[in-house]
Coordinates of C-alpha atoms in Angstrom, one line a residue:
M1 CA -0.1 0.0 -0.1
I2 CA 3.0 2.4 0.6
I3 CA 4.1 2.3 -3.0
V4 CA 0.4 2.8 -4.3
A5 CA 0.2 5.9 -1.9
R6 CA 3.4 7.2 -3.0
M7 CA 2.3 7.3 -6.4
L8 CA -0.9 8.6 -5.9
L9 CA 0.6 11.6 -3.8
R10 CA 3.0 12.1 -6.6
R11 CA 0.2 12.5 -9.0
V12 CA -1.6 14.9 -7.1
L13 CA 1.3 17.0 -6.4
L14 CA 1.9 17.1 -9.9
L15 CA -1.3 18.7 -10.4
V16 CA -0.4 22.0 -8.9
P17 CA 2.5 23.0 -11.6
L18 CA 0.2 21.5 -14.4
M19 CA -2.9 23.5 -13.4
L20 CA -0.7 26.7 -13.2
G21 CA 0.7 26.1 -16.6
I22 CA -2.8 26.0 -18.1
V23 CA -3.8 28.9 -16.3
L24 CA -0.7 30.7 -17.7
F25 CA -1.4 29.1 -21.0
V26 CA -4.8 30.5 -21.1
F27 CA -4.2 33.5 -19.7
L28 CA -1.7 34.7 -22.3
V29 CA -3.9 33.3 -25.4
M30 CA -6.8 35.4 -24.0
R31 CA -4.2 38.5 -23.8
F32 CA -3.2 38.1 -27.1
S33 CA -6.4 37.2 -29.1
D34 CA -8.8 39.9 -30.9
M35 CA -11.1 39.7 -27.8
D36 CA -11.3 43.3 -26.3
P37 CA -13.4 43.6 -23.2
A38 CA -13.7 47.2 -23.5
S39 CA -15.3 46.8 -27.1
A40 CA -17.5 44.2 -25.9
Y41 CA -18.5 46.2 -22.7
F42 CA -19.9 49.2 -24.9
Q43 CA -20.9 46.8 -27.8
G44 CA -23.4 48.8 -30.1
A45 CA -23.0 51.9 -28.0
N46 CA -20.4 53.5 -30.2
P47 CA -18.0 54.6 -27.2
T48 CA -15.2 57.3 -27.5
Q49 CA -11.6 56.5 -26.9
E50 CA -11.6 58.1 -23.5
Q51 CA -14.6 55.8 -22.5
L52 CA -12.4 52.9 -23.8
H53 CA -9.2 53.9 -22.0
Q54 CA -11.4 54.5 -18.6
F55 CA -12.9 51.2 -18.6
R56 CA -9.4 49.5 -19.4
E57 CA -8.0 51.5 -16.8
E58 CA -10.7 50.7 -14.0
N59 CA -10.5 47.1 -14.8
G60 CA -6.7 46.8 -14.6
L61 CA -6.2 46.1 -18.2
L62 CA -3.4 48.4 -18.6
D63 CA -1.4 46.8 -16.0
P64 CA 1.8 44.9 -16.9
L65 CA 1.3 41.2 -17.6
P66 CA 2.8 39.6 -14.7
V67 CA 0.8 42.0 -12.6
R68 CA -2.5 41.0 -14.3
Y69 CA -1.5 36.9 -14.4
V70 CA -0.7 37.4 -10.3
A71 CA -4.0 38.9 -9.7
F72 CA -5.9 36.5 -12.1
V73 CA -4.4 33.7 -10.2
G74 CA -5.5 35.1 -7.0
D75 CA -9.0 35.8 -8.0
L76 CA -9.2 32.0 -9.2
L77 CA -8.1 30.8 -5.9
T78 CA -11.0 32.9 -4.2
G79 CA -13.4 31.3 -7.1
D80 CA -13.7 34.4 -8.9
M81 CA -13.5 34.0 -12.8
G82 CA -14.6 37.6 -13.6
I83 CA -17.5 39.3 -14.7
S84 CA -19.2 39.0 -17.9
V85 CA -19.0 42.0 -19.9
L86 CA -22.5 41.6 -21.8
T87 CA -24.5 40.1 -19.0
R88 CA -22.9 41.9 -15.9
T89 CA -23.1 38.7 -13.9
P90 CA -20.2 36.7 -12.4
V91 CA -18.7 34.0 -15.1
I92 CA -18.8 31.3 -12.2
D93 CA -22.7 31.4 -12.2
Q94 CA -22.9 31.1 -15.7
V95 CA -20.4 28.1 -15.6
S96 CA -22.2 26.8 -12.5
T97 CA -25.4 26.8 -14.7
A98 CA -24.1 24.9 -17.7
L99 CA -21.4 22.5 -16.5
P100 CA -23.9 20.1 -14.9
L101 CA -25.4 19.2 -18.4
T102 CA -22.1 19.1 -19.9
M103 CA -20.8 16.6 -17.1
Q104 CA -24.0 14.4 -17.5
L105 CA -23.3 14.5 -21.3
T106 CA -19.8 13.1 -21.0
F107 CA -20.3 10.7 -18.2
L108 CA -23.0 9.2 -20.1
G109 CA -21.0 9.2 -23.3
L110 CA -18.3 7.7 -21.3
G111 CA -20.7 4.9 -19.7
V112 CA -22.1 3.9 -23.2
G113 CA -18.4 3.8 -24.4
V114 CA -17.0 1.5 -21.9
V115 CA -20.0 -0.9 -21.6
L116 CA -20.4 -1.3 -25.5
S117 CA -16.4 -1.6 -25.8
L118 CA -16.0 -4.3 -22.9
L119 CA -19.1 -6.1 -24.4
L120 CA -17.8 -6.1 -28.2
G121 CA -14.0 -6.6 -27.3
V122 CA -14.4 -9.4 -25.2
T123 CA -17.1 -11.0 -27.5
A124 CA -14.5 -10.5 -30.3
A125 CA -11.3 -11.9 -28.4
I126 CA -13.2 -15.1 -27.3
Y127 CA -14.5 -15.6 -31.0
R128 CA -11.5 -14.4 -32.6
D129 CA -10.8 -14.8 -36.5
R130 CA -14.7 -16.2 -36.5
L131 CA -17.7 -14.8 -37.7
P132 CA -18.5 -12.7 -34.5
D133 CA -14.9 -11.3 -34.8
Q134 CA -15.1 -10.2 -38.3
I135 CA -18.1 -8.5 -38.1
I136 CA -17.2 -6.5 -34.8
R137 CA -13.8 -5.5 -36.2
V138 CA -15.4 -3.9 -39.4
V139 CA -18.1 -2.1 -37.2
S140 CA -15.4 -1.0 -35.0
L141 CA -13.2 0.1 -37.8
T142 CA -15.9 2.0 -39.3
G143 CA -17.2 3.7 -36.0
V144 CA -13.5 5.0 -35.6
A145 CA -13.7 6.6 -39.0
A146 CA -16.8 8.3 -38.5
P147 CA -16.8 11.6 -36.5
S148 CA -19.3 12.2 -33.7
F149 CA -21.2 15.3 -35.4
W150 CA -21.9 13.3 -38.6
L151 CA -23.3 10.5 -36.5
A152 CA -25.3 13.4 -34.7
L153 CA -26.7 14.5 -37.8
L154 CA -27.6 10.8 -38.7
M155 CA -29.6 10.1 -36.0
I156 CA -31.5 13.4 -35.9
Q157 CA -32.4 12.8 -39.5
Y158 CA -33.3 8.8 -39.2
L159 CA -33.9 8.3 -35.9
S160 CA -35.8 11.8 -34.9
V161 CA -37.1 13.3 -38.3
E162 CA -38.3 10.3 -39.6
A163 CA -38.9 7.9 -37.2
G164 CA -40.1 10.2 -34.5
W165 CA -38.4 8.3 -31.5
F166 CA -36.3 11.1 -30.1
P167 CA -36.6 14.7 -30.1
T168 CA -34.5 16.6 -32.7
G169 CA -33.0 18.7 -29.6
G170 CA -33.7 20.6 -26.6
Y171 CA -33.1 19.5 -22.8
V172 CA -35.6 18.2 -20.1
N173 CA -34.0 18.5 -16.6
P174 CA -34.5 15.2 -14.9
N175 CA -36.4 16.6 -11.8
D176 CA -39.1 17.8 -14.3
S177 CA -39.2 14.3 -16.2
F178 CA -36.7 11.7 -16.1
T179 CA -38.3 10.0 -18.9
G180 CA -38.0 13.3 -21.2
W181 CA -34.4 13.4 -19.9
L182 CA -33.6 10.6 -21.0
E183 CA -35.3 10.8 -24.3
S184 CA -33.4 14.1 -24.9
M185 CA -30.0 12.8 -23.6
T186 CA -30.1 9.6 -25.4
L187 CA -29.1 10.8 -29.1
P188 CA -26.2 13.3 -27.8
A189 CA -24.5 10.4 -25.8
L190 CA -24.6 7.7 -28.3
A191 CA -23.1 10.2 -31.0
L192 CA -20.6 11.2 -28.6
S193 CA -19.8 7.6 -27.3
L194 CA -19.7 5.7 -30.6
P195 CA -16.3 6.5 -31.6
V196 CA -14.9 6.3 -28.5
A197 CA -16.4 2.9 -27.9
A198 CA -15.1 1.8 -31.4
Q199 CA -11.6 2.7 -30.5
L200 CA -11.9 1.2 -27.3
T201 CA -13.4 -1.9 -28.6
R202 CA -10.2 -2.7 -30.6
V203 CA -7.9 -2.2 -27.7
V204 CA -9.8 -4.3 -25.3
R205 CA -9.8 -7.1 -28.0
T206 CA -5.9 -7.3 -28.3
A207 CA -5.7 -7.1 -24.5
V208 CA -8.1 -9.7 -24.0
V209 CA -6.4 -12.0 -26.8
E210 CA -3.1 -11.6 -25.3
E211 CA -3.9 -12.3 -22.1
L212 CA -6.3 -15.7 -23.2
D213 CA -2.9 -16.8 -24.8
K214 CA -1.0 -17.0 -21.4
D215 CA -0.3 -20.0 -19.4
Y216 CA -2.5 -19.4 -16.1
V217 CA -5.6 -19.3 -18.5
R218 CA -5.1 -22.4 -19.9
T219 CA -4.1 -23.9 -16.7
A220 CA -7.2 -22.7 -15.3
I221 CA -9.3 -23.9 -17.8
G222 CA -7.4 -27.1 -18.1
S223 CA -8.2 -27.8 -14.2
G224 CA -11.9 -27.6 -14.6
L225 CA -12.7 -23.8 -14.3
P226 CA -15.7 -22.5 -16.1
P227 CA -14.2 -20.3 -19.1
V228 CA -16.7 -17.7 -18.0
V229 CA -15.1 -17.5 -14.3
V230 CA -11.7 -17.3 -15.5
V231 CA -12.3 -14.5 -17.9
G232 CA -14.6 -12.4 -15.7
R233 CA -12.2 -12.9 -12.7
N234 CA -8.5 -13.1 -14.0
V235 CA -8.4 -12.3 -17.6
L236 CA -10.9 -9.3 -17.8
R237 CA -9.2 -7.6 -14.8
N238 CA -5.9 -8.0 -16.0
A239 CA -6.6 -7.1 -19.5
L240 CA -8.0 -3.6 -18.2
I241 CA -4.5 -1.9 -17.7
N242 CA -4.2 -0.9 -21.5
P243 CA -8.0 0.2 -22.3
L244 CA -7.8 2.0 -19.1
T245 CA -4.8 4.2 -20.3
V246 CA -6.4 4.8 -23.8
L247 CA -9.7 5.8 -21.9
G248 CA -7.9 8.6 -20.1
L249 CA -6.3 9.8 -23.8
R250 CA -10.0 10.0 -24.9
V251 CA -11.6 12.1 -21.9
G252 CA -10.2 14.8 -23.9
Y253 CA -12.2 13.9 -26.9
L254 CA -15.2 13.6 -24.9
L255 CA -15.1 16.5 -23.1
G256 CA -14.1 18.5 -26.5
G257 CA -16.8 16.4 -28.5
A258 CA -19.6 17.4 -26.2
V259 CA -19.1 21.2 -27.4
V260 CA -19.9 20.0 -30.8
I261 CA -22.7 18.1 -29.7
E262 CA -24.5 20.4 -27.4
T263 CA -24.7 22.8 -30.2
I264 CA -26.2 20.3 -32.6
F265 CA -28.6 19.1 -30.4
S266 CA -29.3 22.8 -28.6
L267 CA -28.4 21.7 -25.4
P268 CA -27.4 24.5 -23.1
G269 CA -24.5 23.2 -21.8
M270 CA -20.7 24.5 -21.8
G271 CA -20.4 23.9 -25.4
K272 CA -23.2 26.5 -26.2
L273 CA -22.1 29.0 -23.4
M274 CA -18.7 29.1 -25.3
I275 CA -19.9 29.4 -28.6
D276 CA -22.1 32.2 -27.5
A277 CA -19.6 34.0 -25.7
V278 CA -17.2 33.6 -28.6
R279 CA -19.9 35.0 -31.1
N280 CA -20.4 37.6 -28.8
G281 CA -16.7 38.5 -27.8
D282 CA -17.1 37.9 -24.3
P283 CA -13.5 36.9 -23.3
A284 CA -14.1 36.4 -19.8
V285 CA -16.9 33.6 -20.2
V286 CA -14.5 32.0 -22.8
Q287 CA -11.5 31.9 -20.3
G288 CA -14.0 30.4 -17.7
V289 CA -15.4 27.7 -20.0
V290 CA -11.9 26.6 -21.1
L291 CA -10.2 26.6 -17.5
T292 CA -13.3 24.5 -16.4
T293 CA -12.9 22.4 -19.3
A294 CA -9.4 21.5 -18.6
A295 CA -9.7 21.2 -14.8
G296 CA -12.4 18.7 -15.5
F297 CA -10.2 17.0 -17.9
V298 CA -7.2 16.9 -15.4
V299 CA -9.1 15.5 -12.6
I300 CA -11.0 12.9 -14.8
N301 CA -7.4 11.8 -15.8
L302 CA -6.4 11.6 -12.2
V303 CA -9.4 9.3 -11.3
I304 CA -8.5 7.1 -14.5
D305 CA -4.7 7.1 -13.1
I306 CA -5.9 5.8 -9.4
L307 CA -8.0 3.1 -11.6
Y308 CA -5.2 2.4 -13.4
L309 CA -3.0 1.8 -10.2
L310 CA -5.7 -0.6 -8.6
V311 CA -5.8 -2.6 -11.3
N312 CA -2.0 -3.1 -11.8
P313 CA -1.4 -6.4 -10.7
R314 CA 2.3 -5.8 -10.3
L315 CA 1.3 -2.8 -8.1
R316 CA -1.3 -4.7 -6.2
S317 CA 1.5 -7.5 -5.4
A318 CA 4.2 -5.1 -4.4
A319 CA 1.8 -3.2 -1.9

């Protein structure tokens, strides 16, 4: 347990410089972008140069970059992401409203992707080089090549418009109607998860095939243990190491893909908030959305690292 605890502590401590680096990168990108908070604040009002200068001076926009960065980090540590120059409301309030929907979509997509990849990957490995394996390999290869936004448009056309099984867009709060929420989230979650499931299926299949060829599996089955027990108790647990690593890399795809999927299905999440802020030139909101998304990516990867440590047999035996 000491080895595992040390590795976990090391990963947690690495989050500090990583997050500071992310904050610095976002800060510099936004400061050198074409978005001007002063222009956005006076949007449509034809302000004078004196008014623009006064706004920049009052909000510290004329201070040196190091001073502004230190002030920016200090505000973030207190939960202050700034004020939207358009709505005059705190950015943290807008992010807090939009984030739950994006997390719902991301975790639904993650869950669907993991379940599908495990079912298809293990099935393909067990029936390797036979018809089920060949069908699953073709389907997974097609899924890897299909972008999520294209799948979303196809689903809207055939499952919503023509079949009428699901709504074409919009969001229903689960507190108002769980059935309505499930209907509104099914197509977005599927469109987001299918490319991830296709890639993970190939990784799971390869990992399980390699594990099935090991001596302990043949010994266990030869001693009379049912193959289902051997696969479920030993093979699958040991074969999850590589898929977990790939899953950590795909979390960024899920978060980024959620932005596009939310726009297609008119979901009021972080994606819509980001696009509206970019369209209206609201840098504080753009900054807040990017930082929140990056922090979510880092935290989810930390969770996956913890799972990796827990399922790694060498670390378990060392502990």
